[in-house]
mmCIF file of N, CA, C and O in Angstrom:
data_model
loop_
_atom_site.group_PDB
_atom_site.id
_atom_site.type_symbol
_atom_site.label_atom_id
_atom_site.label_comp_id
_atom_site.label_asym_id
_atom_site.label_seq_id
_atom_site.Cartn_x
_atom_site.Cartn_y
_atom_site.Cartn_z
ATOM 1 N N MET A 194 1.056 -1.219 -0.142
ATOM 2 C CA MET A 194 -0.295 0.242 0.001
ATOM 3 C C MET A 194 0.932 0.912 -0.100
ATOM 4 O O MET A 194 0.566 2.030 -0.821
ATOM 5 N N LEU A 195 1.800 1.664 1.083
ATOM 6 C CA LEU A 195 2.981 2.538 0.718
ATOM 7 C C LEU A 195 3.900 2.895 -0.500
ATOM 8 O O LEU A 195 3.394 3.978 -1.043
ATOM 9 N N ARG A 196 3.805 1.613 -1.050
ATOM 10 C CA ARG A 196 4.508 2.171 -2.178
ATOM 11 C C ARG A 196 3.411 2.455 -3.709
ATOM 12 O O ARG A 196 3.748 3.486 -4.254
ATOM 13 N N GLU A 197 2.124 2.269 -3.476
ATOM 14 C CA GLU A 197 1.449 2.612 -4.327
ATOM 15 C C GLU A 197 1.195 4.214 -4.047
ATOM 16 O O GLU A 197 0.819 4.705 -5.079
ATOM 17 N N LYS A 198 0.894 4.169 -2.710
ATOM 18 C CA LYS A 198 0.659 6.097 -2.128
ATOM 19 C C LYS A 198 2.172 6.611 -2.524
ATOM 20 O O LYS A 198 2.053 7.987 -2.559
ATOM 21 N N TYR A 199 3.247 6.095 -2.710
ATOM 22 C CA TYR A 199 4.111 7.330 -2.735
ATOM 23 C C TYR A 199 4.438 7.622 -4.261
ATOM 24 O O TYR A 199 4.959 8.538 -4.775
ATOM 25 N N GLU A 200 4.189 6.071 -5.204
ATOM 26 C CA GLU A 200 3.982 6.515 -6.355
ATOM 27 C C GLU A 200 3.283 7.201 -7.111
ATOM 28 O O GLU A 200 3.383 8.114 -7.942
ATOM 29 N N ASN A 201 1.806 7.023 -6.341
ATOM 30 C CA ASN A 201 0.667 8.515 -6.650
ATOM 31 C C ASN A 201 0.977 9.431 -6.585
ATOM 32 O O ASN A 201 1.088 10.374 -7.156
ATOM 33 N N TYR A 202 2.134 9.759 -5.011
ATOM 34 C CA TYR A 202 2.378 11.343 -5.215
ATOM 35 C C TYR A 202 3.290 12.060 -6.358
ATOM 36 O O TYR A 202 3.495 12.585 -6.761
ATOM 37 N N LEU A 203 4.222 10.894 -6.303
ATOM 38 C CA LEU A 203 4.891 11.472 -7.385
ATOM 39 C C LEU A 203 4.583 11.786 -8.513
ATOM 40 O O LEU A 203 4.584 12.451 -9.428
ATOM 41 N N ILE A 204 3.682 10.804 -9.192
ATOM 42 C CA ILE A 204 3.159 11.164 -10.461
ATOM 43 C C ILE A 204 2.241 12.475 -10.257
ATOM 44 O O ILE A 204 2.180 13.553 -11.049
ATOM 45 N N ASN A 205 1.931 12.418 -9.199
ATOM 46 C CA ASN A 205 0.651 13.760 -8.727
ATOM 47 C C ASN A 205 1.766 14.960 -8.861
ATOM 48 O O ASN A 205 1.136 16.150 -9.679
ATOM 49 N N GLN A 206 2.245 15.176 -7.891
ATOM 50 C CA GLN A 206 3.548 16.344 -7.928
ATOM 51 C C GLN A 206 4.814 16.264 -8.424
ATOM 52 O O GLN A 206 5.239 17.597 -8.755
ATOM 53 N N HIS A 207 4.747 15.513 -9.646
ATOM 54 C CA HIS A 207 6.530 15.579 -9.603
ATOM 55 C C HIS A 207 5.842 14.720 -11.421
ATOM 56 O O HIS A 207 6.868 13.950 -11.582
ATOM 57 N N GLY A 208 4.825 15.158 -12.041
ATOM 58 C CA GLY A 208 4.571 14.391 -13.760
ATOM 59 C C GLY A 208 5.646 14.526 -14.652
ATOM 60 O O GLY A 208 5.690 13.774 -15.121
ATOM 61 N N ASP A 209 6.880 15.088 -14.523
ATOM 62 C CA ASP A 209 7.695 15.340 -15.472
ATOM 63 C C ASP A 209 8.523 14.356 -15.150
ATOM 64 O O ASP A 209 9.921 14.396 -15.843
ATOM 65 N N LEU A 210 8.739 13.556 -14.103
ATOM 66 C CA LEU A 210 9.756 12.454 -13.648
ATOM 67 C C LEU A 210 9.419 11.628 -14.853
ATOM 68 O O LEU A 210 8.952 11.446 -15.468
ATOM 69 N N SER A 211 10.618 10.841 -15.639
ATOM 70 C CA SER A 211 10.978 10.217 -16.522
ATOM 71 C C SER A 211 10.121 8.263 -15.206
ATOM 72 O O SER A 211 10.246 8.504 -14.611
ATOM 73 N N GLU A 212 9.422 7.743 -16.242
ATOM 74 C CA GLU A 212 9.318 6.314 -15.344
ATOM 75 C C GLU A 212 10.087 5.464 -14.872
ATOM 76 O O GLU A 212 10.082 5.207 -13.759
ATOM 77 N N GLU A 213 11.355 5.289 -15.594
ATOM 78 C CA GLU A 213 12.600 5.318 -14.859
ATOM 79 C C GLU A 213 12.524 6.244 -13.869
ATOM 80 O O GLU A 213 13.342 5.138 -12.769
ATOM 81 N N ASN A 214 13.000 7.138 -13.583
ATOM 82 C CA ASN A 214 13.375 8.081 -12.177
ATOM 83 C C ASN A 214 12.195 7.319 -11.437
ATOM 84 O O ASN A 214 12.717 7.456 -9.963
ATOM 85 N N ARG A 215 11.045 7.987 -11.676
ATOM 86 C CA ARG A 215 9.795 7.611 -11.125
ATOM 87 C C ARG A 215 10.228 6.103 -9.882
ATOM 88 O O ARG A 215 9.793 5.492 -8.670
ATOM 89 N N GLU A 216 10.572 4.791 -11.145
ATOM 90 C CA GLU A 216 10.230 3.543 -10.039
ATOM 91 C C GLU A 216 11.810 3.966 -9.328
ATOM 92 O O GLU A 216 11.683 3.280 -8.599
ATOM 93 N N TYR A 217 12.462 3.889 -9.618
ATOM 94 C CA TYR A 217 13.888 4.021 -8.973
ATOM 95 C C TYR A 217 13.042 4.914 -7.738
ATOM 96 O O TYR A 217 13.687 4.054 -6.475
ATOM 97 N N MET A 218 13.091 5.956 -7.365
ATOM 98 C CA MET A 218 12.495 6.519 -6.296
ATOM 99 C C MET A 218 11.522 5.954 -5.525
ATOM 100 O O MET A 218 11.818 5.589 -4.246
ATOM 101 N N VAL A 219 10.629 4.956 -6.298
ATOM 102 C CA VAL A 219 9.653 4.281 -5.620
ATOM 103 C C VAL A 219 10.592 3.051 -4.956
ATOM 104 O O VAL A 219 10.267 2.719 -3.905
ATOM 105 N N ASP A 220 11.329 2.532 -5.694
ATOM 106 C CA ASP A 220 12.416 1.461 -5.382
ATOM 107 C C ASP A 220 12.820 1.593 -4.079
ATOM 108 O O ASP A 220 13.078 1.378 -2.997
ATOM 109 N N VAL A 221 13.660 2.949 -3.974
ATOM 110 C CA VAL A 221 14.296 3.520 -2.799
ATOM 111 C C VAL A 221 13.688 3.770 -1.215
ATOM 112 O O VAL A 221 13.551 3.291 -0.049
ATOM 113 N N PHE A 222 12.398 4.786 -1.674
ATOM 114 C CA PHE A 222 11.541 4.715 -0.894
ATOM 115 C C PHE A 222 10.931 3.005 -0.458
ATOM 116 O O PHE A 222 10.977 2.838 0.994
ATOM 117 N N GLU A 223 10.545 2.032 -1.103
ATOM 118 C CA GLU A 223 10.522 0.718 -0.521
ATOM 119 C C GLU A 223 11.583 0.375 0.563
ATOM 120 O O GLU A 223 11.143 -0.437 1.587
ATOM 121 N N ASN A 224 12.696 0.360 -0.052
ATOM 122 C CA ASN A 224 13.868 -0.241 0.488
ATOM 123 C C ASN A 224 13.942 0.259 2.179
ATOM 124 O O ASN A 224 14.409 -0.787 3.008
ATOM 125 N N TRP A 225 13.627 1.765 1.853
ATOM 126 C CA TRP A 225 13.730 2.547 3.345
ATOM 127 C C TRP A 225 12.969 1.675 4.471
ATOM 128 O O TRP A 225 12.980 1.190 5.267
ATOM 129 N N VAL A 226 11.554 1.906 3.676
ATOM 130 C CA VAL A 226 10.496 1.226 4.424
ATOM 131 C C VAL A 226 10.948 -0.259 4.714
ATOM 132 O O VAL A 226 10.740 -0.845 6.181
ATOM 133 N N ASN A 227 11.105 -1.346 4.144
ATOM 134 C CA ASN A 227 11.474 -2.727 4.447
ATOM 135 C C ASN A 227 12.905 -2.982 5.420
ATOM 136 O O ASN A 227 13.188 -4.133 5.120
ATOM 137 N N ASP A 228 13.628 -2.103 5.601
ATOM 138 C CA ASP A 228 15.156 -2.365 5.723
ATOM 139 C C ASP A 228 14.776 -1.737 7.454
ATOM 140 O O ASP A 228 15.940 -2.363 8.072
ATOM 141 N N GLY A 229 13.531 -2.036 7.938
ATOM 142 C CA GLY A 229 13.566 -1.989 9.395
ATOM 143 C C GLY A 229 13.443 -0.466 9.926
ATOM 144 O O GLY A 229 13.346 -0.505 11.148
ATOM 145 N N ASN A 230 12.980 0.347 8.853
ATOM 146 C CA ASN A 230 13.015 1.739 9.542
ATOM 147 C C ASN A 230 11.225 1.789 9.918
ATOM 148 O O ASN A 230 11.121 2.746 10.554
ATOM 149 N N VAL A 231 10.194 0.767 9.231
ATOM 150 C CA VAL A 231 9.284 1.169 9.687
ATOM 151 C C VAL A 231 8.641 0.114 9.964
ATOM 152 O O VAL A 231 8.788 -1.328 9.253
ATOM 153 N N GLU A 232 7.862 -0.212 11.164
ATOM 154 C CA GLU A 232 6.641 -1.507 10.882
ATOM 155 C C GLU A 232 5.360 -1.119 10.924
ATOM 156 O O GLU A 232 4.720 -0.374 11.500
ATOM 157 N N GLU A 233 4.846 -2.152 10.402
ATOM 158 C CA GLU A 233 2.882 -1.348 10.419
ATOM 159 C C GLU A 233 2.131 -2.199 11.555
ATOM 160 O O GLU A 233 2.702 -3.208 11.996
ATOM 161 N N TRP A 234 1.601 -1.564 11.581
ATOM 162 C CA TRP A 234 0.647 -1.714 12.712
ATOM 163 C C TRP A 234 -0.590 -1.842 12.296
ATOM 164 O O TRP A 234 -1.185 -1.262 10.961
ATOM 165 N N GLU A 235 -2.141 -2.104 12.835
ATOM 166 C CA GLU A 235 -3.367 -2.138 12.560
ATOM 167 C C GLU A 235 -3.983 -0.914 11.930
ATOM 168 O O GLU A 235 -4.683 -0.798 10.974
ATOM 169 N N ASP A 236 -3.414 0.629 12.766
ATOM 170 C CA ASP A 236 -4.102 1.421 11.730
ATOM 171 C C ASP A 236 -2.870 2.449 11.433
ATOM 172 O O ASP A 236 -2.955 3.785 11.240
ATOM 173 N N GLY A 237 -1.878 1.973 11.057
ATOM 174 C CA GLY A 237 -0.863 3.220 10.800
ATOM 175 C C GLY A 237 0.667 2.429 11.024
ATOM 176 O O GLY A 237 0.852 1.148 11.235
ATOM 177 N N TYR A 238 1.387 3.316 11.112
ATOM 178 C CA TYR A 238 3.121 2.879 11.047
ATOM 179 C C TYR A 238 3.876 3.515 12.101
ATOM 180 O O TYR A 238 4.050 4.226 12.775
ATOM 181 N N LEU A 239 4.990 2.830 12.723
ATOM 182 C CA LEU A 239 5.616 3.089 13.315
ATOM 183 C C LEU A 239 7.025 3.519 12.698
ATOM 184 O O LEU A 239 7.604 2.846 11.838
ATOM 185 N N GLU A 240 7.336 4.344 12.676
ATOM 186 C CA GLU A 240 8.889 5.028 12.249
ATOM 187 C C GLU A 240 9.369 5.369 13.208
ATOM 188 O O GLU A 240 9.646 5.529 14.467
ATOM 189 N N GLN A 241 11.059 4.571 12.855
ATOM 190 C CA GLN A 241 12.344 3.998 13.833
ATOM 191 C C GLN A 241 13.566 4.667 13.592
ATOM 192 O O GLN A 241 14.559 4.450 13.991
ATOM 193 N N THR A 242 13.717 5.583 12.523
ATOM 194 C CA THR A 242 14.854 6.292 12.073
ATOM 195 C C THR A 242 15.011 7.358 12.811
ATOM 196 O O THR A 242 16.016 7.937 12.813
ATOM 197 N N THR A 243 14.229 8.158 13.341
ATOM 198 C CA THR A 243 14.229 9.507 14.291
ATOM 199 C C THR A 243 14.928 8.674 15.739
ATOM 200 O O THR A 243 14.804 7.501 16.188
ATOM 201 N N GLN A 244 14.986 10.051 16.518
ATOM 202 C CA GLN A 244 15.458 9.937 17.922
ATOM 203 C C GLN A 244 14.244 9.043 18.821
ATOM 204 O O GLN A 244 14.347 8.042 19.639
ATOM 205 N N TRP A 245 13.010 9.225 18.092
ATOM 206 C CA TRP A 245 11.729 8.416 19.143
ATOM 207 C C TRP A 245 11.291 7.749 18.212
ATOM 208 O O TRP A 245 11.473 7.947 16.586
ATOM 209 N N ARG A 246 10.669 6.712 18.724
ATOM 210 C CA ARG A 246 9.831 5.937 17.559
ATOM 211 C C ARG A 246 8.154 6.594 17.291
ATOM 212 O O ARG A 246 7.459 7.275 18.244
ATOM 213 N N VAL A 247 8.082 6.847 16.466
ATOM 214 C CA VAL A 247 6.705 7.842 15.996
ATOM 215 C C VAL A 247 6.052 7.509 15.299
ATOM 216 O O VAL A 247 5.981 6.174 14.460
ATOM 217 N N PHE A 248 4.456 7.010 15.397
ATOM 218 C CA PHE A 248 3.149 6.651 15.055
ATOM 219 C C PHE A 248 2.555 7.642 14.069
ATOM 220 O O PHE A 248 2.822 9.543 14.030
ATOM 221 N N PHE A 249 2.373 6.852 12.684
ATOM 222 C CA PHE A 249 2.240 7.753 11.037
ATOM 223 C C PHE A 249 0.981 6.854 10.897
ATOM 224 O O PHE A 249 1.045 6.056 10.668
ATOM 225 N N THR A 250 0.158 7.720 10.283
ATOM 226 C CA THR A 250 -0.598 7.396 9.225
ATOM 227 C C THR A 250 0.513 7.035 7.816
ATOM 228 O O THR A 250 1.395 7.532 7.868
ATOM 229 N N ALA A 251 -0.539 6.310 6.648
ATOM 230 C CA ALA A 251 0.208 6.252 5.722
ATOM 231 C C ALA A 251 0.592 7.741 5.241
ATOM 232 O O ALA A 251 2.071 7.673 4.284
ATOM 233 N N LYS A 252 -0.493 8.732 4.880
ATOM 234 C CA LYS A 252 -0.166 9.935 4.130
ATOM 235 C C LYS A 252 1.195 10.422 4.730
ATOM 236 O O LYS A 252 1.829 10.794 4.252
ATOM 237 N N SER A 253 0.906 10.383 6.567
ATOM 238 C CA SER A 253 1.954 11.513 7.487
ATOM 239 C C SER A 253 3.518 10.542 6.997
ATOM 240 O O SER A 253 4.332 11.418 7.473
ATOM 241 N N LEU A 254 2.992 8.944 6.729
ATOM 242 C CA LEU A 254 4.685 8.564 6.692
ATOM 243 C C LEU A 254 5.385 8.840 5.704
ATOM 244 O O LEU A 254 6.659 9.827 5.453
ATOM 245 N N ILE A 255 4.719 9.258 4.061
ATOM 246 C CA ILE A 255 5.067 9.740 3.338
ATOM 247 C C ILE A 255 5.484 10.982 3.267
ATOM 248 O O ILE A 255 6.388 11.470 2.532
ATOM 249 N N ASP A 256 4.788 11.856 3.874
ATOM 250 C CA ASP A 256 5.286 13.305 4.031
ATOM 251 C C ASP A 256 6.344 13.685 4.712
ATOM 252 O O ASP A 256 7.054 14.353 4.325
ATOM 253 N N PHE A 257 6.267 12.508 5.750
ATOM 254 C CA PHE A 257 7.413 12.433 6.562
ATOM 255 C C PHE A 257 8.906 12.280 6.349
ATOM 256 O O PHE A 257 9.859 12.999 5.904
ATOM 257 N N TYR A 258 8.565 11.045 5.260
ATOM 258 C CA TYR A 258 10.044 10.935 4.017
ATOM 259 C C TYR A 258 10.090 12.018 3.064
ATOM 260 O O TYR A 258 11.358 11.612 3.000
ATOM 261 N N ILE A 259 9.188 12.249 2.733
ATOM 262 C CA ILE A 259 9.389 13.741 1.216
ATOM 263 C C ILE A 259 10.237 14.457 2.337
ATOM 264 O O ILE A 259 11.054 15.030 1.667
ATOM 265 N N LYS A 260 9.887 14.871 3.290
ATOM 266 C CA LYS A 260 10.593 16.504 4.240
ATOM 267 C C LYS A 260 12.006 15.997 4.570
ATOM 268 O O LYS A 260 12.499 16.743 4.464
ATOM 269 N N GLU A 261 11.867 14.289 4.816
ATOM 270 C CA GLU A 261 13.453 14.045 5.573
ATOM 271 C C GLU A 261 14.571 13.544 4.556
ATOM 272 O O GLU A 261 15.520 13.901 4.784
ATOM 273 N N PHE A 262 14.270 12.861 3.479
ATOM 274 C CA PHE A 262 14.589 12.133 2.672
ATOM 275 C C PHE A 262 14.750 12.054 1.133
ATOM 276 O O PHE A 262 15.528 12.068 0.574
ATOM 277 N N ASP A 263 13.536 12.858 0.621
ATOM 278 C CA ASP A 263 13.500 13.205 -0.597
ATOM 279 C C ASP A 263 14.162 14.199 -1.303
ATOM 280 O O ASP A 263 14.810 15.138 -0.883
ATOM 281 N N VAL A 264 14.683 13.716 -2.471
ATOM 282 C CA VAL A 264 15.706 15.000 -2.828
ATOM 283 C C VAL A 264 15.098 15.923 -4.205
ATOM 284 O O VAL A 264 16.138 16.795 -4.892
ATOM 285 N N ILE A 265 13.817 16.078 -4.580
ATOM 286 C CA ILE A 265 13.167 16.978 -5.324
ATOM 287 C C ILE A 265 12.663 17.894 -4.761
ATOM 288 O O ILE A 265 12.453 17.823 -3.701
#
């Protein structure tokens, strides 16, 4: 679900990205999530790369990632 939401964000906000660049950015995001940085919970996600464990919804997690890690 997060992968699709992030990909939709890129399509909607950065439609000028090539498909290759978009896929690369989605893969990097997915790797970040799956590398133990995020735990899925019933109604959201816990992010663990900050000093504290922070609870996010899917949208707020993507917004956090964009603010902290996105290079666009």
